[in-house]
Amino acid sequence: LKTKYLSAIAAAADESALEELRVQAVGKKGEVSLKMRELGKMTPEERQVMGPQLNALKDEINSALAAKKVALADAALDIRLKEEWLDVTLPVRPQRQGSIHPVSQVWEECTAIFADMGFAVAEGPQVEQAWYNFDALNIPGHHPARAEMDTFYMHRAEGDDRPPHVLRTHTSPVQIRSMEKHGAPLRIICPGRVYRADYDQTHTPMFHQVEGLAIGKDISMANLKWVLEEFFSAYFGKKVKTRFRASHFPFTEPSAEVDIQCSWENGTVKVGEGDGWLEVLGSGMVHPKVLEAGGIDPKEWQGFAFGMGIDRIAMLKYGIPDLRAFFDSDLRWLRHYGFSA
Ligand code: PHE
């Protein structure tokens, strides 16, 4: 039995042959197993001789099976290694790598710079209740600002009694949502997409803003100016000329718009030179009514807010003359202005 099985195992060509041999020899009804069962019918003397012999045989067969199994696997691996080889000196197939869109890049830059100044990132929905987008920001229904904003209104079917919704026209509704959620004091920015029905070289129906809001006991317009100038020097990597123009927003009082000095020559825009100005943000001291709408007592707290065009400052920093190209998904444009990951 021993020589029969050991030589058969040594000769087994593959794993299934090996398994067959295992069943034949030491399986439940295998030859060795049957022999072991006969031990019961033997005399004690016979059993004392045969028992250890059979056990040893079984062990030997089992270890031969295991060893052969390893040998077969090794051989199979050797064959694969011989057959499946690669010529690592072959030139690779050309592969296109994607790039980071200038808007994503600038979004990240803004978040990082404001984070250094202690601003946390807040978020709000793009499909926003008209109440957050307008009323809570002191823009009542009849206010001309609603019309000026070229708002996209969400259609409501008859019988739909949800409050009216719009595509948010600015990130300012997140001011109210943050006040409601966290109360005062508060220091947040909110980068995000906003929507207005408008289209020319510097306007697209979807664009990006980063909202800023700081509320404290004695926050002033001077703090606003410092934060913005600090931001622009960090962002442009140099001091750039800014222009604060008195302006009006229903949700700030007083209000200012900020322009960045730039030149627009032969299709390129350059920041910090020339006699052109590009408006990049609106800002001001948060209107008491807005604080109240956010559940904050205007007798105790005050603060500043701003809303900056991310796409605008991306155009300025990276010399991109036409905003519309940002959203055309033209691969040549993306390769040119994109950032490597
Ligand atoms: N929400 C204004 C806009 O989109 C910008 C702004 C934000 C102005 C905060 C003042 C304060 O034009």
GROMACS .gro file of C-alpha atoms and ligand atoms in nm:
model
  353
    1LEU     CA    1   0.000   0.000   0.000
    2LYS     CA    2   0.270   0.238   0.101
    3THR     CA    3   0.476   0.211  -0.217
    4LYS     CA    4   0.161   0.206  -0.427
    5TYR     CA    5   0.034   0.536  -0.291
    6LEU     CA    6   0.364   0.716  -0.243
    7SER     CA    7   0.468   0.654  -0.602
    8ALA     CA    8   0.124   0.745  -0.733
    9ILE     CA    9   0.137   1.071  -0.538
   10ALA     CA   10   0.483   1.148  -0.669
   11ALA     CA   11   0.354   1.094  -1.023
   12ALA     CA   12   0.029   1.291  -0.987
   13ALA     CA   13   0.006   1.541  -1.270
   14ASP     CA   14  -0.225   1.796  -1.114
   15GLU     CA   15  -0.434   1.888  -0.813
   16SER     CA   16  -0.742   1.691  -0.916
   17ALA     CA   17  -0.536   1.372  -0.960
   18LEU     CA   18  -0.393   1.436  -0.617
   19GLU     CA   19  -0.740   1.480  -0.467
   20GLU     CA   20  -0.854   1.152  -0.623
   21LEU     CA   21  -0.560   0.973  -0.464
   22ARG     CA   22  -0.641   1.128  -0.127
   23VAL     CA   23  -0.999   0.997  -0.144
   24GLN     CA   24  -0.879   0.652  -0.256
   25ALA     CA   25  -0.627   0.622   0.026
   26VAL     CA   26  -0.737   0.817   0.333
   27GLY     CA   27  -1.089   0.931   0.240
   28LYS     CA   28  -1.381   0.796   0.443
   29LYS     CA   29  -1.399   0.482   0.231
   30GLY     CA   30  -1.034   0.485   0.133
   31GLU     CA   31  -0.819   0.176   0.140
   32VAL     CA   32  -0.621   0.283   0.447
   33SER     CA   33  -0.932   0.396   0.630
   34LEU     CA   34  -1.104   0.062   0.569
   35LYS     CA   35  -0.799  -0.120   0.697
   36MET     CA   36  -0.810   0.092   1.011
   37ARG     CA   37  -1.171   0.001   1.062
   38GLU     CA   38  -1.075  -0.369   1.058
   39LEU     CA   39  -0.857  -0.308   1.366
   40GLY     CA   40  -1.171  -0.354   1.576
   41LYS     CA   41  -1.206  -0.716   1.469
   42MET     CA   42  -0.844  -0.805   1.546
   43THR     CA   43  -0.708  -0.966   1.857
   44PRO     CA   44  -0.542  -0.723   2.095
   45GLU     CA   45  -0.200  -0.857   1.999
   46GLU     CA   46  -0.259  -0.806   1.628
   47ARG     CA   47  -0.402  -0.462   1.697
   48GLN     CA   48  -0.093  -0.362   1.892
   49VAL     CA   49   0.122  -0.435   1.590
   50MET     CA   50  -0.111  -0.312   1.313
   51GLY     CA   51  -0.249   0.001   1.484
   52PRO     CA   52   0.074   0.202   1.496
   53GLN     CA   53   0.172   0.079   1.149
   54LEU     CA   54  -0.153   0.197   0.995
   55ASN     CA   55  -0.138   0.530   1.175
   56ALA     CA   56   0.215   0.585   1.054
   57LEU     CA   57   0.109   0.495   0.701
   58LYS     CA   58  -0.179   0.739   0.716
   59ASP     CA   59   0.050   1.016   0.839
   60GLU     CA   60   0.303   0.942   0.573
   61ILE     CA   61   0.044   0.953   0.297
   62ASN     CA   62  -0.102   1.276   0.430
   63SER     CA   63   0.232   1.451   0.442
   64ALA     CA   64   0.323   1.321   0.095
   65LEU     CA   65  -0.007   1.466  -0.031
   66ALA     CA   66   0.064   1.803   0.130
   67ALA     CA   67   0.419   1.817  -0.002
   68LYS     CA   68   0.307   1.728  -0.353
   69LYS     CA   69   0.037   1.993  -0.338
   70VAL     CA   70   0.298   2.259  -0.265
   71ALA     CA   71   0.525   2.123  -0.538
   72LEU     CA   72   0.242   2.136  -0.791
   73ALA     CA   73   0.157   2.497  -0.698
   74ASP     CA   74   0.523   2.594  -0.729
   75ALA     CA   75   0.545   2.432  -1.070
   76ALA     CA   76   0.228   2.609  -1.185
   77LEU     CA   77   0.372   2.941  -1.070
   78ASP     CA   78   0.698   2.869  -1.251
   79ILE     CA   79   0.506   2.806  -1.570
   80ARG     CA   80   0.307   3.128  -1.534
   81LEU     CA   81   0.621   3.325  -1.465
   82LYS     CA   82   0.778   3.183  -1.776
   83GLU     CA   83   0.473   3.245  -1.995
   84GLU     CA   84   0.347   3.576  -1.865
   85TRP     CA   85   0.635   3.813  -1.894
   86LEU     CA   86   0.644   4.179  -1.965
   87ASP     CA   87   0.897   4.377  -2.156
   88VAL     CA   88   0.930   4.670  -1.919
   89THR     CA   89   1.150   4.847  -2.172
   90LEU     CA   90   0.859   4.889  -2.416
   91PRO     CA   91   0.746   5.251  -2.447
   92VAL     CA   92   0.421   5.315  -2.255
   93ARG     CA   93   0.099   5.398  -2.433
   94PRO     CA   94   0.042   5.773  -2.416
   95GLN     CA   95  -0.192   5.849  -2.125
   96ARG     CA   96  -0.386   6.169  -2.065
   97GLN     CA   97  -0.403   6.291  -1.710
   98GLY     CA   98  -0.692   6.505  -1.596
   99SER     CA   99  -0.628   6.844  -1.442
  100ILE     CA  100  -0.777   7.055  -1.167
  101HIS     CA  101  -1.014   7.323  -1.294
  102PRO     CA  102  -0.909   7.682  -1.212
  103VAL     CA  103  -1.233   7.728  -1.015
  104SER     CA  104  -1.159   7.426  -0.796
  105GLN     CA  105  -0.803   7.546  -0.750
  106VAL     CA  106  -0.908   7.897  -0.646
  107TRP     CA  107  -1.190   7.760  -0.426
  108GLU     CA  108  -0.923   7.561  -0.237
  109GLU     CA  109  -0.688   7.859  -0.219
  110CYS     CA  110  -0.965   8.080  -0.073
  111THR     CA  111  -1.061   7.819   0.183
  112ALA     CA  112  -0.698   7.782   0.292
  113ILE     CA  113  -0.630   8.155   0.324
  114PHE     CA  114  -0.948   8.226   0.520
  115ALA     CA  115  -0.892   7.917   0.735
  116ASP     CA  116  -0.559   8.072   0.837
  117MET     CA  117  -0.755   8.377   0.952
  118GLY     CA  118  -0.984   8.162   1.162
  119PHE     CA  119  -1.284   8.126   0.930
  120ALA     CA  120  -1.465   7.791   0.931
  121VAL     CA  121  -1.633   7.658   0.617
  122ALA     CA  122  -2.015   7.655   0.608
  123GLU     CA  123  -2.250   7.514   0.346
  124GLY     CA  124  -2.605   7.567   0.226
  125PRO     CA  125  -2.836   7.436  -0.046
  126GLN     CA  126  -2.824   7.560  -0.406
  127VAL     CA  127  -3.199   7.519  -0.439
  128GLU     CA  128  -3.290   7.762  -0.165
  129GLN     CA  129  -3.608   7.887  -0.005
  130ALA     CA  130  -3.694   8.235  -0.130
  131TRP     CA  131  -3.715   8.333   0.237
  132TYR     CA  132  -3.343   8.263   0.297
  133ASN     CA  133  -3.234   8.403  -0.038
  134PHE     CA  134  -3.439   8.725  -0.009
  135ASP     CA  135  -3.673   8.800   0.282
  136ALA     CA  136  -3.437   8.711   0.566
  137LEU     CA  137  -3.176   8.928   0.394
  138ASN     CA  138  -3.407   9.228   0.408
  139ILE     CA  139  -3.514   9.195   0.045
  140PRO     CA  140  -3.896   9.196   0.063
  141GLY     CA  141  -4.116   9.078  -0.223
  142HIS     CA  142  -4.160   9.416  -0.389
  143HIS     CA  143  -3.790   9.509  -0.362
  144PRO     CA  144  -3.624   9.591  -0.696
  145ALA     CA  145  -3.321   9.380  -0.596
  146ARG     CA  146  -3.530   9.069  -0.661
  147ALA     CA  147  -3.579   9.170  -1.022
  148GLU     CA  148  -3.221   9.294  -1.056
  149MET     CA  149  -3.084   8.958  -0.950
  150ASP     CA  150  -3.225   8.780  -1.259
  151THR     CA  151  -3.352   8.503  -1.039
  152PHE     CA  152  -3.430   8.151  -1.158
  153TYR     CA  153  -3.753   8.053  -0.985
  154MET     CA  154  -3.843   7.689  -0.921
  155HIS     CA  155  -4.173   7.591  -1.076
  156ARG     CA  156  -4.438   7.472  -0.834
  157ALA     CA  157  -4.720   7.249  -0.945
  158GLU     CA  158  -5.070   7.346  -0.843
  159GLY     CA  159  -5.140   7.223  -0.493
  160ASP     CA  160  -4.772   7.206  -0.400
  161ASP     CA  161  -4.771   7.382  -0.067
  162ARG     CA  162  -4.398   7.380  -0.002
  163PRO     CA  163  -4.252   7.729   0.043
  164PRO     CA  164  -4.136   7.891  -0.283
  165HIS     CA  165  -3.780   7.801  -0.386
  166VAL     CA  166  -3.523   7.967  -0.615
  167LEU     CA  167  -3.178   7.878  -0.739
  168ARG     CA  168  -2.981   8.084  -0.490
  169THR     CA  169  -2.864   8.407  -0.653
  170HIS     CA  170  -2.581   8.451  -0.403
  171THR     CA  171  -2.420   8.268  -0.111
  172SER     CA  172  -2.566   8.521   0.137
  173PRO     CA  173  -2.853   8.289   0.247
  174VAL     CA  174  -2.583   8.084   0.418
  175GLN     CA  175  -2.530   8.385   0.648
  176ILE     CA  176  -2.878   8.330   0.790
  177ARG     CA  177  -2.842   7.952   0.804
  178SER     CA  178  -2.511   7.983   0.991
  179MET     CA  179  -2.652   8.233   1.241
  180GLU     CA  180  -2.947   8.003   1.306
  181LYS     CA  181  -2.721   7.704   1.350
  182HIS     CA  182  -2.433   7.848   1.552
  183GLY     CA  183  -2.543   8.186   1.693
  184ALA     CA  184  -2.287   8.452   1.783
  185PRO     CA  185  -1.993   8.499   1.785
  186LEU     CA  186  -1.935   8.362   1.436
  187ARG     CA  187  -1.662   8.353   1.173
  188ILE     CA  188  -1.744   8.154   0.860
  189ILE     CA  189  -1.691   8.148   0.487
  190CYS     CA  190  -1.913   7.970   0.240
  191PRO     CA  191  -1.782   7.887  -0.106
  192GLY     CA  192  -2.045   7.766  -0.350
  193ARG     CA  193  -2.236   7.781  -0.676
  194VAL     CA  194  -2.486   8.055  -0.744
  195TYR     CA  195  -2.720   8.125  -1.035
  196ARG     CA  196  -2.841   8.429  -1.228
  197ALA     CA  197  -2.993   8.462  -1.574
  198ASP     CA  198  -2.707   8.664  -1.721
  199TYR     CA  199  -2.453   8.597  -1.996
  200ASP     CA  200  -2.159   8.795  -2.135
  201GLN     CA  201  -1.779   8.807  -2.115
  202THR     CA  202  -1.783   8.847  -1.736
  203HIS     CA  203  -2.117   8.680  -1.651
  204THR     CA  204  -2.240   8.322  -1.675
  205PRO     CA  205  -2.576   8.189  -1.551
  206MET     CA  206  -2.394   7.970  -1.298
  207PHE     CA  207  -2.091   8.107  -1.118
  208HIS     CA  208  -1.914   8.081  -0.786
  209GLN     CA  209  -1.898   8.299  -0.480
  210VAL     CA  210  -1.732   8.278  -0.144
  211GLU     CA  211  -1.935   8.440   0.129
  212GLY     CA  212  -1.770   8.569   0.443
  213LEU     CA  213  -1.935   8.653   0.774
  214ALA     CA  214  -1.780   8.766   1.102
  215ILE     CA  215  -1.994   8.853   1.403
  216GLY     CA  216  -1.865   8.975   1.736
  217LYS     CA  217  -1.913   9.244   1.999
  218ASP     CA  218  -1.707   9.515   1.830
  219ILE     CA  219  -1.637   9.407   1.474
  220SER     CA  220  -1.611   9.705   1.240
  221MET     CA  221  -1.566   9.808   0.879
  222ALA     CA  222  -1.193   9.845   0.956
  223ASN     CA  223  -1.174   9.473   1.033
  224LEU     CA  224  -1.348   9.401   0.702
  225LYS     CA  225  -1.096   9.609   0.512
  226TRP     CA  226  -0.803   9.444   0.688
  227VAL     CA  227  -0.933   9.091   0.627
  228LEU     CA  228  -0.994   9.159   0.257
  229GLU     CA  229  -0.659   9.328   0.198
  230GLU     CA  230  -0.483   9.051   0.386
  231PHE     CA  231  -0.670   8.801   0.172
  232PHE     CA  232  -0.576   8.970  -0.157
  233SER     CA  233  -0.206   8.996  -0.070
  234ALA     CA  234  -0.200   8.628   0.025
  235TYR     CA  235  -0.400   8.528  -0.280
  236PHE     CA  236  -0.212   8.732  -0.542
  237GLY     CA  237   0.122   8.689  -0.365
  238LYS     CA  238   0.178   9.064  -0.369
  239LYS     CA  239   0.009   9.382  -0.258
  240VAL     CA  240  -0.251   9.477  -0.517
  241LYS     CA  241  -0.448   9.797  -0.539
  242THR     CA  242  -0.806   9.768  -0.421
  243ARG     CA  243  -1.083  10.024  -0.454
  244PHE     CA  244  -1.360  10.039  -0.195
  245ARG     CA  245  -1.664  10.206  -0.350
  246ALA     CA  246  -1.965  10.307  -0.144
  247SER     CA  247  -2.257  10.097  -0.260
  248HIS     CA  248  -2.591   9.962  -0.150
  249PHE     CA  249  -2.713   9.617  -0.052
  250PRO     CA  250  -3.037   9.564   0.141
  251PHE     CA  251  -2.856   9.329   0.381
  252THR     CA  252  -2.562   9.553   0.473
  253GLU     CA  253  -2.540   9.908   0.606
  254PRO     CA  254  -2.310  10.073   0.520
  255SER     CA  255  -2.213   9.879   0.205
  256ALA     CA  256  -1.908   9.879  -0.019
  257GLU     CA  257  -1.809   9.717  -0.343
  258VAL     CA  258  -1.446   9.628  -0.398
  259ASP     CA  259  -1.260   9.643  -0.730
  260ILE     CA  260  -0.912   9.516  -0.814
  261GLN     CA  261  -0.679   9.716  -1.034
  262CYS     CA  262  -0.605   9.546  -1.365
  263SER     CA  263  -0.529   9.596  -1.732
  264TRP     CA  264  -0.712   9.428  -2.020
  265GLU     CA  265  -0.482   9.434  -2.319
  266ASN     CA  266  -0.490   9.218  -2.633
  267GLY     CA  267  -0.706   8.954  -2.477
  268THR     CA  268  -0.512   8.923  -2.152
  269VAL     CA  269  -0.597   9.055  -1.813
  270LYS     CA  270  -0.318   9.151  -1.575
  271VAL     CA  271  -0.372   9.231  -1.211
  272GLY     CA  272  -0.204   9.520  -1.033
  273GLU     CA  273  -0.138   9.738  -1.337
  274GLY     CA  274  -0.317   9.960  -1.590
  275ASP     CA  275  -0.618  10.182  -1.542
  276GLY     CA  276  -0.892   9.917  -1.543
  277TRP     CA  277  -1.084   9.787  -1.245
  278LEU     CA  278  -1.269   9.459  -1.206
  279GLU     CA  279  -1.539   9.438  -0.944
  280VAL     CA  280  -1.477   9.129  -0.735
  281LEU     CA  281  -1.700   9.158  -0.431
  282GLY     CA  282  -1.980   9.323  -0.240
  283SER     CA  283  -1.956   9.380   0.133
  284GLY     CA  284  -2.065   9.580   0.433
  285MET     CA  285  -2.177   9.577   0.794
  286VAL     CA  286  -2.453   9.322   0.851
  287HIS     CA  287  -2.791   9.497   0.867
  288PRO     CA  288  -2.962   9.474   1.209
  289LYS     CA  289  -3.268   9.320   1.044
  290VAL     CA  290  -3.050   9.043   0.902
  291LEU     CA  291  -2.903   8.966   1.245
  292GLU     CA  292  -3.257   8.954   1.382
  293ALA     CA  293  -3.371   8.719   1.104
  294GLY     CA  294  -3.079   8.494   1.200
  295GLY     CA  295  -3.186   8.499   1.566
  296ILE     CA  296  -2.902   8.723   1.684
  297ASP     CA  297  -2.965   9.033   1.898
  298PRO     CA  298  -2.840   9.341   1.706
  299LYS     CA  299  -2.815   9.540   2.031
  300GLU     CA  300  -2.549   9.301   2.151
  301TRP     CA  301  -2.374   9.190   1.830
  302GLN     CA  302  -2.251   9.336   1.505
  303GLY     CA  303  -2.046   9.211   1.215
  304PHE     CA  304  -1.930   9.236   0.857
  305ALA     CA  305  -2.013   9.026   0.553
  306PHE     CA  306  -1.880   8.998   0.201
  307GLY     CA  307  -1.956   8.799  -0.110
  308MET     CA  308  -1.669   8.751  -0.355
  309GLY     CA  309  -1.673   8.612  -0.709
  310ILE     CA  310  -1.444   8.309  -0.718
  311ASP     CA  311  -1.443   8.300  -1.098
  312ARG     CA  312  -1.361   8.671  -1.113
  313ILE     CA  313  -1.054   8.640  -0.895
  314ALA     CA  314  -0.952   8.327  -1.087
  315MET     CA  315  -0.964   8.530  -1.412
  316LEU     CA  316  -0.748   8.797  -1.252
  317LYS     CA  317  -0.485   8.571  -1.104
  318TYR     CA  318  -0.447   8.339  -1.401
  319GLY     CA  319  -0.499   8.593  -1.680
  320ILE     CA  320  -0.814   8.439  -1.824
  321PRO     CA  321  -1.002   8.701  -2.026
  322ASP     CA  322  -1.340   8.536  -2.087
  323LEU     CA  323  -1.547   8.388  -1.805
  324ARG     CA  324  -1.764   8.186  -2.044
  325ALA     CA  325  -1.470   7.960  -2.131
  326PHE     CA  326  -1.466   7.837  -1.769
  327PHE     CA  327  -1.776   7.631  -1.834
  328ASP     CA  328  -1.732   7.524  -2.198
  329SER     CA  329  -1.534   7.209  -2.104
  330ASP     CA  330  -1.306   7.265  -2.403
  331LEU     CA  331  -1.024   7.014  -2.347
  332ARG     CA  332  -0.760   7.243  -2.496
  333TRP     CA  333  -0.864   7.519  -2.257
  334LEU     CA  334  -0.870   7.279  -1.962
  335ARG     CA  335  -0.522   7.151  -2.049
  336HIS     CA  336  -0.393   7.505  -2.077
  337TYR     CA  337  -0.544   7.655  -1.763
  338GLY     CA  338  -0.584   7.341  -1.550
  339PHE     CA  339  -0.354   7.252  -1.263
  340SER     CA  340  -0.182   6.919  -1.228
  341ALA     CA  341  -0.314   6.706  -0.949
  342PHE     N1  342  -2.466   8.891  -0.200
  342PHE     C1  343  -2.406   9.005  -0.267
  342PHE     C2  344  -2.402   8.976  -0.416
  342PHE     O1  345  -2.410   8.864  -0.455
  342PHE     C3  346  -2.265   9.028  -0.219
  342PHE     C4  347  -2.262   9.068  -0.075
  342PHE     C5  348  -2.242   8.972   0.024
  342PHE     C6  349  -2.275   9.200  -0.040
  342PHE     C7  350  -2.237   9.009   0.155
  342PHE     C8  351  -2.270   9.237   0.093
  342PHE     C9  352  -2.249   9.143   0.188
  342PHE     O2  353  -2.389   9.065  -0.497
   0.00000   0.00000   0.00000
